[in-house]
PDB file of C-alpha atoms in Angstrom:
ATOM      1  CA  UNK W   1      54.843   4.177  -2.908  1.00 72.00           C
ATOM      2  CA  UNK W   2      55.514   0.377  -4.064  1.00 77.00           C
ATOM      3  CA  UNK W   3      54.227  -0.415   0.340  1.00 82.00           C
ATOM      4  CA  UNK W   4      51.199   1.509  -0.623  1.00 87.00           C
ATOM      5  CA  UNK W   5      50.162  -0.137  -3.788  1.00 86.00           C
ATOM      6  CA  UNK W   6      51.278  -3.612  -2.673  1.00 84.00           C
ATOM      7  CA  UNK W   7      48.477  -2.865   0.235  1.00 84.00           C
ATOM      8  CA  UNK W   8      45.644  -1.759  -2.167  1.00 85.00           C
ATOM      9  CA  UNK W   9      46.485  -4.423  -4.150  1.00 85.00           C
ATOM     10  CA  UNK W  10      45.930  -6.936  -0.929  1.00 85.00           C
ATOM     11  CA  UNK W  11      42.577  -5.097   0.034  1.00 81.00           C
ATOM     12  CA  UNK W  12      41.533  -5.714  -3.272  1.00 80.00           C
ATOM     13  CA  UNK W  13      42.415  -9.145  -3.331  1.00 83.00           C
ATOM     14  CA  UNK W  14      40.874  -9.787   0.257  1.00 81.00           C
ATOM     15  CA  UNK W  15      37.673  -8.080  -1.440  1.00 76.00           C
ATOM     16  CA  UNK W  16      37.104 -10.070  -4.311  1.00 76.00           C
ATOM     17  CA  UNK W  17      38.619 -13.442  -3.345  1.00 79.00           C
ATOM     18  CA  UNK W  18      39.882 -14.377   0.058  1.00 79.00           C
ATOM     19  CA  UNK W  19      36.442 -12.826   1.770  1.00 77.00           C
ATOM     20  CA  UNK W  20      34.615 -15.827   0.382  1.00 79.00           C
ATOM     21  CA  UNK W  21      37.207 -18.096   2.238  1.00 78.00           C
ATOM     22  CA  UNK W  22      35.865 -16.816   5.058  1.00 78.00           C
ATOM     23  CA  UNK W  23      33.098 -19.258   7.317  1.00 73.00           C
ATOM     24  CA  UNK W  24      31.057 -18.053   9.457  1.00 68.00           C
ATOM     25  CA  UNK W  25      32.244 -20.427  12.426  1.00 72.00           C
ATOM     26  CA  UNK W  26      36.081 -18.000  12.225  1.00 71.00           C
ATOM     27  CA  UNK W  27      34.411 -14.849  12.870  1.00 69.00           C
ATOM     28  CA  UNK W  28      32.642 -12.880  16.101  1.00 70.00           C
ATOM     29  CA  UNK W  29      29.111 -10.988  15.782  1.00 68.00           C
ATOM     30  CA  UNK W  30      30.615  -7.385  14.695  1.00 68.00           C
ATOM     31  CA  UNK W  31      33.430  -8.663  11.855  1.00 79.00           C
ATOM     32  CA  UNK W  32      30.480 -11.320  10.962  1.00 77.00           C
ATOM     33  CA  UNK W  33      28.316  -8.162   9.990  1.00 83.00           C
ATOM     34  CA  UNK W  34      30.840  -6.120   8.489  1.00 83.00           C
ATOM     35  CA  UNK W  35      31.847  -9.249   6.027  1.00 82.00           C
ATOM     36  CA  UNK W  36      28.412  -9.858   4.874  1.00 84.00           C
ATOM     37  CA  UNK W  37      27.926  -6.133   4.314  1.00 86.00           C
ATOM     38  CA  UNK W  38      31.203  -6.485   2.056  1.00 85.00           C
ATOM     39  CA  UNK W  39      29.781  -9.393   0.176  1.00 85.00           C
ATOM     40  CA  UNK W  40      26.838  -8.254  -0.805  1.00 86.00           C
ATOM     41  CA  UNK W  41      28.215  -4.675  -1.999  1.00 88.00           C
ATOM     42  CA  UNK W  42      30.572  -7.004  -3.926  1.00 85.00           C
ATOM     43  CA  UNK W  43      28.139  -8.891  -5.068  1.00 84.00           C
ATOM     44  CA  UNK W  44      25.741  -6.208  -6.408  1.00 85.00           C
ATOM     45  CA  UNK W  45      28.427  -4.959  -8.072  1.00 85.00           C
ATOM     46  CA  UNK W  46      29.125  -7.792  -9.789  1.00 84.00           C
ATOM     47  CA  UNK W  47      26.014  -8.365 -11.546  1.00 82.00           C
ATOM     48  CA  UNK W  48      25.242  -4.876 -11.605  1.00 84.00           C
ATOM     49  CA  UNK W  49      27.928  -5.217 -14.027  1.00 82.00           C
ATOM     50  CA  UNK W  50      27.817  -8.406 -15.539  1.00 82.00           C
ATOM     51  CA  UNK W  51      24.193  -8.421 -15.952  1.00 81.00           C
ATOM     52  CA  UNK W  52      24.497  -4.813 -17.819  1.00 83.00           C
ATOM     53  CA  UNK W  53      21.519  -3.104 -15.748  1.00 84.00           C
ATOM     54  CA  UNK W  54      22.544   0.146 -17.009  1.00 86.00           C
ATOM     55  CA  UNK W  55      21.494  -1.164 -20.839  1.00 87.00           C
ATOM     56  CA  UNK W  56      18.377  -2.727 -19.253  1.00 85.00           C
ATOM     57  CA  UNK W  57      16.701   0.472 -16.760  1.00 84.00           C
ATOM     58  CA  UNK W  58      17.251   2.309 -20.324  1.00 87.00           C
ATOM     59  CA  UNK W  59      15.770   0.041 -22.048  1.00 84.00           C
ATOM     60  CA  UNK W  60      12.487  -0.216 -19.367  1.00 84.00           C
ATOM     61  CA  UNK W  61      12.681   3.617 -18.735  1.00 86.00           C
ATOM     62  CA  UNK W  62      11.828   3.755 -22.666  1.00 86.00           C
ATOM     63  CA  UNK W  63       9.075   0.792 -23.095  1.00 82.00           C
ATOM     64  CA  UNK W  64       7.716   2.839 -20.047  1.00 80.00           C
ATOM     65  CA  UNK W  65       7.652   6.194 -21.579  1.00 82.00           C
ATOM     66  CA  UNK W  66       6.271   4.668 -24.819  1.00 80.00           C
ATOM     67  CA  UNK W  67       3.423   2.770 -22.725  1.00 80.00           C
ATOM     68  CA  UNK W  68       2.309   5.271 -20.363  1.00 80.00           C
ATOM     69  CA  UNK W  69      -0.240   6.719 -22.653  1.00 79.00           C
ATOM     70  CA  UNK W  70      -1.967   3.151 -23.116  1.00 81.00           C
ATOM     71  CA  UNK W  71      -1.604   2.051 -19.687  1.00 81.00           C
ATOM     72  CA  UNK W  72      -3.687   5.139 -18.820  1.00 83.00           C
ATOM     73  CA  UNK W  73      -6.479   4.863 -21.374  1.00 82.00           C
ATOM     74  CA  UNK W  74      -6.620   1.323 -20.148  1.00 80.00           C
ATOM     75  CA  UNK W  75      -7.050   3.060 -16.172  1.00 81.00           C
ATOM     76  CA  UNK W  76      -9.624   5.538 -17.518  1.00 84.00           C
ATOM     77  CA  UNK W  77     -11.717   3.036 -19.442  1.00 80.00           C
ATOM     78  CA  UNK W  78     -11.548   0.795 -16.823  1.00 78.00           C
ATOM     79  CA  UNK W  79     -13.242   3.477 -14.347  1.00 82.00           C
ATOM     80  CA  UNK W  80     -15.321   5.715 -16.704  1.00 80.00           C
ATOM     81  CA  UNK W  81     -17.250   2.602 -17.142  1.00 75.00           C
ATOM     82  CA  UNK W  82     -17.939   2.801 -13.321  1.00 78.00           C
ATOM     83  CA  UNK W  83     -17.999   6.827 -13.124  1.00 79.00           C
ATOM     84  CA  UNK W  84     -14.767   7.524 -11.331  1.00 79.00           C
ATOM     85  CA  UNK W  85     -13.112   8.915 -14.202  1.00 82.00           C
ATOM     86  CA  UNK W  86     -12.549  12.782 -12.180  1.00 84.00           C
ATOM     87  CA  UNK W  87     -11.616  11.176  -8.821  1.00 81.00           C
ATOM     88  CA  UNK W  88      -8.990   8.964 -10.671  1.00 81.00           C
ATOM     89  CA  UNK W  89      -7.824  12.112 -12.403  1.00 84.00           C
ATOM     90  CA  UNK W  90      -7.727  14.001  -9.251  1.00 82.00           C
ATOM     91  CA  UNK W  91      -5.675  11.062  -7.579  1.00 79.00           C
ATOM     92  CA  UNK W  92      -2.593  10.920 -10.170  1.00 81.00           C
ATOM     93  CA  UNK W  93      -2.691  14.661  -9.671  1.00 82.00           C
ATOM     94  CA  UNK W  94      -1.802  13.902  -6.313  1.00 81.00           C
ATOM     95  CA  UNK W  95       0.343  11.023  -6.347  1.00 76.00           C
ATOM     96  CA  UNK W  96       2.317  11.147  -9.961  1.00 74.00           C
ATOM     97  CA  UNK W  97       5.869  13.143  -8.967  1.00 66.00           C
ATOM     98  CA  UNK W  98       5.888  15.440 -12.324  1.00 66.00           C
ATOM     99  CA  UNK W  99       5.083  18.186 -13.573  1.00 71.00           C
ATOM    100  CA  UNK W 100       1.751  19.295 -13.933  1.00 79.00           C
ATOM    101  CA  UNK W 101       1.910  20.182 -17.441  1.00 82.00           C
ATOM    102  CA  UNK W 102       3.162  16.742 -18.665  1.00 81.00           C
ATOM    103  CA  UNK W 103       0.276  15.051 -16.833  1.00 81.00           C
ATOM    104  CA  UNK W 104      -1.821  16.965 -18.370  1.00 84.00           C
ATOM    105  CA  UNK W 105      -0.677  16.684 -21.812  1.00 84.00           C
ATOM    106  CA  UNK W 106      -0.814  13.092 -21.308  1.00 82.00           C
ATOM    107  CA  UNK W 107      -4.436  13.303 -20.202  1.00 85.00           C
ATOM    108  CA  UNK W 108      -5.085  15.003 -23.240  1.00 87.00           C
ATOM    109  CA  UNK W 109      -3.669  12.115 -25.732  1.00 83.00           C
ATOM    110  CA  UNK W 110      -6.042   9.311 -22.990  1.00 83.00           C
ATOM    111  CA  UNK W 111      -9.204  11.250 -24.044  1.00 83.00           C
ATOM    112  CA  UNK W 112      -8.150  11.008 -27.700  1.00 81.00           C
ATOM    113  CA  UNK W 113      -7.352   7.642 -27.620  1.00 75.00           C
ATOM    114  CA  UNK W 114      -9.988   6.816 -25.978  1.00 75.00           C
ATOM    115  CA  UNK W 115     -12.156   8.731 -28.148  1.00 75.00           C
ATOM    116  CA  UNK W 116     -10.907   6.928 -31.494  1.00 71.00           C
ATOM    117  CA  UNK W 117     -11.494   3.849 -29.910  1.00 65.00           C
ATOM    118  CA  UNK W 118     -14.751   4.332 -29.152  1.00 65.00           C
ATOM    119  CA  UNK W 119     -15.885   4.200 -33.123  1.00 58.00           C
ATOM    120  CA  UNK W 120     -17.184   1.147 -35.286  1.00 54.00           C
ATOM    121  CA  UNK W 121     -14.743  -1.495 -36.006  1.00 54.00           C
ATOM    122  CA  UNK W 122     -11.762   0.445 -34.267  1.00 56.00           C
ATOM    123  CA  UNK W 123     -13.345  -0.676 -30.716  1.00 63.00           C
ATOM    124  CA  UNK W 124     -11.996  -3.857 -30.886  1.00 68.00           C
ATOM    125  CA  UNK W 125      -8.683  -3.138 -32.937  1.00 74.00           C
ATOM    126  CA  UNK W 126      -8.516  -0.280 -30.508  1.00 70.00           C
ATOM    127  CA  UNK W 127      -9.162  -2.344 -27.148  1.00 73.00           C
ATOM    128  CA  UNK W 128      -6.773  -5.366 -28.785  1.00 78.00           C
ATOM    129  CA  UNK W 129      -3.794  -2.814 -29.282  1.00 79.00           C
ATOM    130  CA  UNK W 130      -4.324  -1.210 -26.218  1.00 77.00           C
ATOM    131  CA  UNK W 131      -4.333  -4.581 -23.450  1.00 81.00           C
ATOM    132  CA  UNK W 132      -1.316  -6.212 -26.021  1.00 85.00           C
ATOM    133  CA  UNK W 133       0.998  -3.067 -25.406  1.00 82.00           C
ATOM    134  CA  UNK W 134       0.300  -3.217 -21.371  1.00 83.00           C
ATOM    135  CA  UNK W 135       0.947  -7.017 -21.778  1.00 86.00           C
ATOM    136  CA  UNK W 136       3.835  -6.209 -23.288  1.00 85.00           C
ATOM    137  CA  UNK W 137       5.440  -3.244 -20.808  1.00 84.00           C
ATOM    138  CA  UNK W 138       4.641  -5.590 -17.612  1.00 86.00           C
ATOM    139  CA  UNK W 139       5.936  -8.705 -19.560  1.00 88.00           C
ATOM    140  CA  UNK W 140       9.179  -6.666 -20.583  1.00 86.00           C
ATOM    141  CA  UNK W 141       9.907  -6.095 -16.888  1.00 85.00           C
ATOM    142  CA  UNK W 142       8.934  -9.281 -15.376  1.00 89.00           C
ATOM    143  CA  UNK W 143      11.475 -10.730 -18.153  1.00 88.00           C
ATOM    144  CA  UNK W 144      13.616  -8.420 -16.739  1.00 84.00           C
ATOM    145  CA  UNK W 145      13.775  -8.852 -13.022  1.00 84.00           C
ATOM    146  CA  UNK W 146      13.916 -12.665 -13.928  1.00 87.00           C
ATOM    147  CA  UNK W 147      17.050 -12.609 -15.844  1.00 83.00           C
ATOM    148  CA  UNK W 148      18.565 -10.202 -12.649  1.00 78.00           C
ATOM    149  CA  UNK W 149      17.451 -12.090  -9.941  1.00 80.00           C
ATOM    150  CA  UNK W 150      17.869 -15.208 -12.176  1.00 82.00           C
ATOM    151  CA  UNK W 151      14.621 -16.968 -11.774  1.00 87.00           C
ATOM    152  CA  UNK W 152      15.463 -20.619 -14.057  1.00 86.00           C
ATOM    153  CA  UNK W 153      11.852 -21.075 -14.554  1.00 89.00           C
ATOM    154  CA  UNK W 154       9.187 -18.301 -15.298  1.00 89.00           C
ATOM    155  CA  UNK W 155       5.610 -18.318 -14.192  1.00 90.00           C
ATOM    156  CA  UNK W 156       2.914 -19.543 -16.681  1.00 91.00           C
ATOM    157  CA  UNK W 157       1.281 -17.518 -19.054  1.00 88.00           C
ATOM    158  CA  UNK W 158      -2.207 -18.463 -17.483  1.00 91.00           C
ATOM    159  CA  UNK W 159      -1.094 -17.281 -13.994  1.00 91.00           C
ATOM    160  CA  UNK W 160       1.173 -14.260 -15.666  1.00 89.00           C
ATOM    161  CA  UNK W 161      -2.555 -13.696 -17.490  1.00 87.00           C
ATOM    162  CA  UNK W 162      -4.437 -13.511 -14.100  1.00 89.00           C
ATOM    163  CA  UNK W 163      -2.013 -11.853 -12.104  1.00 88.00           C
ATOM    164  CA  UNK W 164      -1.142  -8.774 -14.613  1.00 85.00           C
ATOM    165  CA  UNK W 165      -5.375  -7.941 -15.331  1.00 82.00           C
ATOM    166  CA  UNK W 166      -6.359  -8.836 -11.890  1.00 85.00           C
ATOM    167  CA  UNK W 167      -3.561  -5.940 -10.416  1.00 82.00           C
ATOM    168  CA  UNK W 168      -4.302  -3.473 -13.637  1.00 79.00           C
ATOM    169  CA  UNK W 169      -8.175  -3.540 -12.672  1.00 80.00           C
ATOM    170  CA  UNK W 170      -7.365  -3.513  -8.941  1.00 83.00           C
ATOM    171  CA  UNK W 171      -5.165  -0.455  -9.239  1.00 78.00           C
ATOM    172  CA  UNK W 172      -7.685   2.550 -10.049  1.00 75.00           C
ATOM    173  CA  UNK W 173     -10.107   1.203  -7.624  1.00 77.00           C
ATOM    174  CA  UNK W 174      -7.152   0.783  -4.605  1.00 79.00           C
ATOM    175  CA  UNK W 175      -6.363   4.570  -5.392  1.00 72.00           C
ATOM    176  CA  UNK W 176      -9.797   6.136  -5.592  1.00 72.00           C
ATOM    177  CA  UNK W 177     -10.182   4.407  -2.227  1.00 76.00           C
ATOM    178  CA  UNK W 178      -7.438   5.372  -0.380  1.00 74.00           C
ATOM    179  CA  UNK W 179      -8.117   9.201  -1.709  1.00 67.00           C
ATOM    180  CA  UNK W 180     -11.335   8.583   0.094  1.00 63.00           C
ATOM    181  CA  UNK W 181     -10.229   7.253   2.944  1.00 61.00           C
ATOM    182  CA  UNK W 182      -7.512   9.719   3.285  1.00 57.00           C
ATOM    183  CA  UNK W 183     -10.565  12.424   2.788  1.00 55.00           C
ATOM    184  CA  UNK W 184     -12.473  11.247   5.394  1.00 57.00           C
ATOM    185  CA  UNK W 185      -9.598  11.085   7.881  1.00 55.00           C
ATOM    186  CA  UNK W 186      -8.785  14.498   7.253  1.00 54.00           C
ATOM    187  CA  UNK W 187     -12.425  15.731   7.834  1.00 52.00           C
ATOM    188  CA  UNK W 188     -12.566  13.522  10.812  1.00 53.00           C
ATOM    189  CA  UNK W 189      -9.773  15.212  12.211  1.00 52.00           C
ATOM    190  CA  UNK W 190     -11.087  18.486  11.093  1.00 51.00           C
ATOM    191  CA  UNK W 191     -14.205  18.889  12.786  1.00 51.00           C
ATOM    192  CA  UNK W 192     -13.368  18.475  16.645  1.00 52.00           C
ATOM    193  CA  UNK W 193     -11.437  21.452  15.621  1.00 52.00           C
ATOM    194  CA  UNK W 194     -14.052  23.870  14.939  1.00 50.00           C
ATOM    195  CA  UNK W 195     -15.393  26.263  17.046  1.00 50.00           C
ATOM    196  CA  UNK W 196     -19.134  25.792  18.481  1.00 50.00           C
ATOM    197  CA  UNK W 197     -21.581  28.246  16.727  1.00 49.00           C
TER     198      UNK W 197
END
Protein backbone atom coordinates (compact mmCIF):
# COMPACT_ATOMS: atom_id res chain seq x y z
CA UNK A 1 0.00 0.00 0.00
CA UNK A 2 2.78 2.64 1.25
CA UNK A 3 4.78 1.30 -2.74
CA UNK A 4 1.53 2.30 -4.24
CA UNK A 5 1.00 5.69 -2.82
CA UNK A 6 4.70 6.59 -2.82
CA UNK A 7 4.18 5.97 -6.84
CA UNK A 8 1.04 8.20 -7.22
CA UNK A 9 2.63 10.52 -5.26
CA UNK A 10 5.78 10.52 -7.92
CA UNK A 11 3.31 10.65 -10.99
CA UNK A 12 1.90 13.49 -9.46
CA UNK A 13 4.96 15.16 -8.82
CA UNK A 14 6.37 14.33 -12.42
CA UNK A 15 2.90 15.98 -13.54
CA UNK A 16 2.96 19.16 -11.99
CA UNK A 17 6.70 19.86 -11.59
CA UNK A 18 9.47 17.80 -13.04
CA UNK A 19 7.52 17.73 -16.70
CA UNK A 20 8.49 21.36 -17.09
CA UNK A 21 12.21 20.29 -16.52
CA UNK A 22 11.86 18.61 -19.43
CA UNK A 23 13.58 20.31 -23.01
CA UNK A 24 12.69 19.44 -25.96
CA UNK A 25 16.38 18.56 -27.17
CA UNK A 26 16.03 15.11 -24.24
CA UNK A 27 13.11 13.70 -25.86
CA UNK A 28 12.21 11.59 -29.35
CA UNK A 29 9.06 12.52 -31.66
CA UNK A 30 6.39 10.11 -29.79
CA UNK A 31 7.37 11.01 -25.80
CA UNK A 32 7.80 14.75 -27.34
CA UNK A 33 3.95 14.54 -28.20
CA UNK A 34 2.77 12.78 -25.32
CA UNK A 35 4.59 15.57 -22.92
CA UNK A 36 3.08 18.46 -24.61
CA UNK A 37 -0.31 16.75 -24.54
CA UNK A 38 0.39 16.49 -20.61
CA UNK A 39 1.24 20.13 -20.37
CA UNK A 40 -1.36 21.58 -21.81
CA UNK A 41 -4.11 19.32 -19.95
CA UNK A 42 -2.10 20.59 -16.94
CA UNK A 43 -2.16 23.72 -17.93
CA UNK A 44 -5.90 24.13 -18.70
CA UNK A 45 -6.46 22.87 -15.60
CA UNK A 46 -4.68 25.22 -13.94
CA UNK A 47 -6.34 28.26 -14.97
CA UNK A 48 -9.45 26.56 -15.46
CA UNK A 49 -9.08 26.71 -11.85
CA UNK A 50 -7.28 29.60 -10.91
CA UNK A 51 -9.01 31.81 -13.24
CA UNK A 52 -12.55 30.49 -11.70
CA UNK A 53 -14.27 29.86 -15.26
CA UNK A 54 -16.94 28.03 -13.62
CA UNK A 55 -18.04 31.60 -11.74
CA UNK A 56 -17.46 33.34 -15.11
CA UNK A 57 -19.61 30.85 -18.01
CA UNK A 58 -22.39 31.47 -15.13
CA UNK A 59 -21.99 34.65 -15.03
CA UNK A 60 -22.03 35.05 -19.26
CA UNK A 61 -24.69 32.22 -19.51
CA UNK A 62 -26.89 34.85 -17.41
CA UNK A 63 -25.93 38.41 -19.13
CA UNK A 64 -26.79 36.14 -22.20
CA UNK A 65 -30.14 34.98 -21.15
CA UNK A 66 -30.95 38.53 -19.93
CA UNK A 67 -29.77 40.04 -23.45
CA UNK A 68 -31.18 37.74 -25.86
CA UNK A 69 -34.43 39.54 -26.11
CA UNK A 70 -32.56 42.94 -27.07
CA UNK A 71 -30.03 41.45 -29.19
CA UNK A 72 -32.99 40.18 -31.26
CA UNK A 73 -35.09 43.33 -31.52
CA UNK A 74 -31.83 44.88 -32.50
CA UNK A 75 -31.63 41.76 -35.54
CA UNK A 76 -35.29 42.40 -36.45
CA UNK A 77 -35.06 46.17 -36.65
CA UNK A 78 -32.07 45.96 -38.36
CA UNK A 79 -33.83 43.80 -41.27
CA UNK A 80 -37.53 44.90 -41.12
CA UNK A 81 -36.10 48.11 -42.24
CA UNK A 82 -34.87 46.17 -45.38
CA UNK A 83 -37.99 43.61 -45.52
CA UNK A 84 -36.36 40.41 -44.42
CA UNK A 85 -38.00 40.30 -41.23
CA UNK A 86 -39.92 36.46 -42.18
CA UNK A 87 -36.77 35.02 -43.84
CA UNK A 88 -34.71 36.02 -40.69
CA UNK A 89 -37.45 34.45 -38.62
CA UNK A 90 -37.51 31.42 -40.71
CA UNK A 91 -33.58 31.16 -40.41
CA UNK A 92 -33.27 31.07 -36.39
CA UNK A 93 -36.05 28.54 -36.77
CA UNK A 94 -33.59 26.60 -38.46
CA UNK A 95 -30.41 27.23 -36.92
CA UNK A 96 -31.24 28.16 -32.99
CA UNK A 97 -30.85 24.44 -31.09
CA UNK A 98 -34.12 24.94 -28.73
CA UNK A 99 -37.18 24.40 -28.42
CA UNK A 100 -39.65 25.73 -30.57
CA UNK A 101 -41.82 27.11 -28.02
CA UNK A 102 -39.11 29.25 -26.31
CA UNK A 103 -38.22 30.80 -29.67
CA UNK A 104 -41.30 31.64 -30.11
CA UNK A 105 -42.10 33.17 -26.90
CA UNK A 106 -39.11 35.16 -27.39
CA UNK A 107 -40.35 36.36 -30.76
CA UNK A 108 -43.30 37.40 -29.12
CA UNK A 109 -41.51 39.85 -26.40
CA UNK A 110 -39.12 41.28 -30.04
CA UNK A 111 -42.47 42.40 -31.57
CA UNK A 112 -43.43 44.08 -28.29
CA UNK A 113 -40.40 45.67 -27.80
CA UNK A 114 -40.17 46.66 -30.85
CA UNK A 115 -43.56 47.90 -30.89
CA UNK A 116 -43.07 50.26 -27.69
CA UNK A 117 -40.20 51.56 -29.24
CA UNK A 118 -41.66 52.59 -32.12
CA UNK A 119 -43.78 55.56 -30.19
CA UNK A 120 -42.89 59.38 -29.66
CA UNK A 121 -40.07 60.10 -27.43
CA UNK A 122 -39.55 56.30 -26.46
CA UNK A 123 -37.79 55.81 -30.07
CA UNK A 124 -34.77 57.13 -29.01
CA UNK A 125 -34.81 56.07 -25.19
CA UNK A 126 -35.93 52.83 -26.72
CA UNK A 127 -33.10 52.52 -29.53
CA UNK A 128 -30.41 54.03 -26.71
CA UNK A 129 -31.35 51.14 -24.18
CA UNK A 130 -31.50 48.68 -26.67
CA UNK A 131 -27.63 49.17 -28.62
CA UNK A 132 -26.18 50.01 -24.68
CA UNK A 133 -27.39 46.48 -23.41
CA UNK A 134 -25.80 44.63 -26.70
CA UNK A 135 -22.70 46.85 -25.99
CA UNK A 136 -22.76 45.66 -22.85
CA UNK A 137 -23.31 41.55 -23.38
CA UNK A 138 -20.41 41.59 -26.19
CA UNK A 139 -18.25 43.92 -23.94
CA UNK A 140 -18.91 41.50 -20.87
CA UNK A 141 -17.42 38.64 -22.89
CA UNK A 142 -14.66 40.25 -24.67
CA UNK A 143 -13.65 41.37 -20.93
CA UNK A 144 -13.92 37.98 -20.34
CA UNK A 145 -11.88 36.02 -22.80
CA UNK A 146 -9.21 38.81 -22.11
CA UNK A 147 -8.75 38.18 -18.52
CA UNK A 148 -8.59 34.05 -19.61
CA UNK A 149 -6.39 34.26 -22.31
CA UNK A 150 -4.73 37.23 -20.49
CA UNK A 151 -4.57 39.84 -23.13
CA UNK A 152 -2.33 42.94 -20.98
CA UNK A 153 -3.75 45.46 -23.25
CA UNK A 154 -7.41 45.62 -24.63
CA UNK A 155 -8.45 46.93 -27.98
CA UNK A 156 -9.74 50.57 -28.22
CA UNK A 157 -13.09 51.57 -27.74
CA UNK A 158 -13.16 53.14 -31.36
CA UNK A 159 -12.08 49.81 -32.95
CA UNK A 160 -14.21 47.68 -30.13
CA UNK A 161 -17.07 50.40 -31.55
CA UNK A 162 -16.54 49.35 -35.26
CA UNK A 163 -15.92 45.88 -34.87
CA UNK A 164 -19.07 44.95 -32.47
CA UNK A 165 -21.87 47.14 -35.03
CA UNK A 166 -20.08 46.25 -38.12
CA UNK A 167 -20.51 42.11 -37.09
CA UNK A 168 -24.19 42.84 -35.38
CA UNK A 169 -25.38 44.42 -38.84
CA UNK A 170 -23.42 41.83 -40.84
CA UNK A 171 -25.01 38.93 -39.01
CA UNK A 172 -28.82 38.90 -40.24
CA UNK A 173 -27.74 39.65 -43.68
CA UNK A 174 -24.81 36.58 -43.64
CA UNK A 175 -27.80 34.28 -42.49
CA UNK A 176 -30.60 35.28 -44.81
CA UNK A 177 -27.93 34.62 -47.43
CA UNK A 178 -26.69 31.49 -46.72
CA UNK A 179 -30.59 30.26 -46.25
CA UNK A 180 -30.70 31.35 -49.83
CA UNK A 181 -27.92 29.93 -51.02
CA UNK A 182 -28.54 26.75 -49.26
CA UNK A 183 -32.21 27.02 -51.10
CA UNK A 184 -30.96 27.28 -54.29
CA UNK A 185 -28.50 24.40 -53.94
CA UNK A 186 -31.12 22.22 -52.88
CA UNK A 187 -33.40 23.10 -55.90
CA UNK A 188 -30.41 22.83 -58.08
CA UNK A 189 -29.93 19.47 -57.02
CA UNK A 190 -33.57 18.81 -57.16
CA UNK A 191 -34.49 19.28 -60.58
CA UNK A 192 -32.10 16.87 -62.64
CA UNK A 193 -34.07 14.58 -60.51
CA UNK A 194 -37.40 14.89 -61.91
CA UNK A 195 -38.94 12.94 -64.31
CA UNK A 196 -39.55 14.43 -68.01
CA UNK A 197 -43.31 15.25 -68.53
Amino acid sequence: MKDIMNKIKRVIRFVTEDIWRITDDELTKVPHMVISILKTINLSLRRFNEDNLPIKSAALTFNTILSIVPLLALLFAIVRGFGFANLLETELFKTIPIERETLEQALIFVDRYLEQSKGGVFIGVGLAFLLWTVWGLISNIEEIFNEIWQVKQPRSLGRRFTDYFSFLFAVPFLMIFSSGRASTGNQTREEPNKAPP
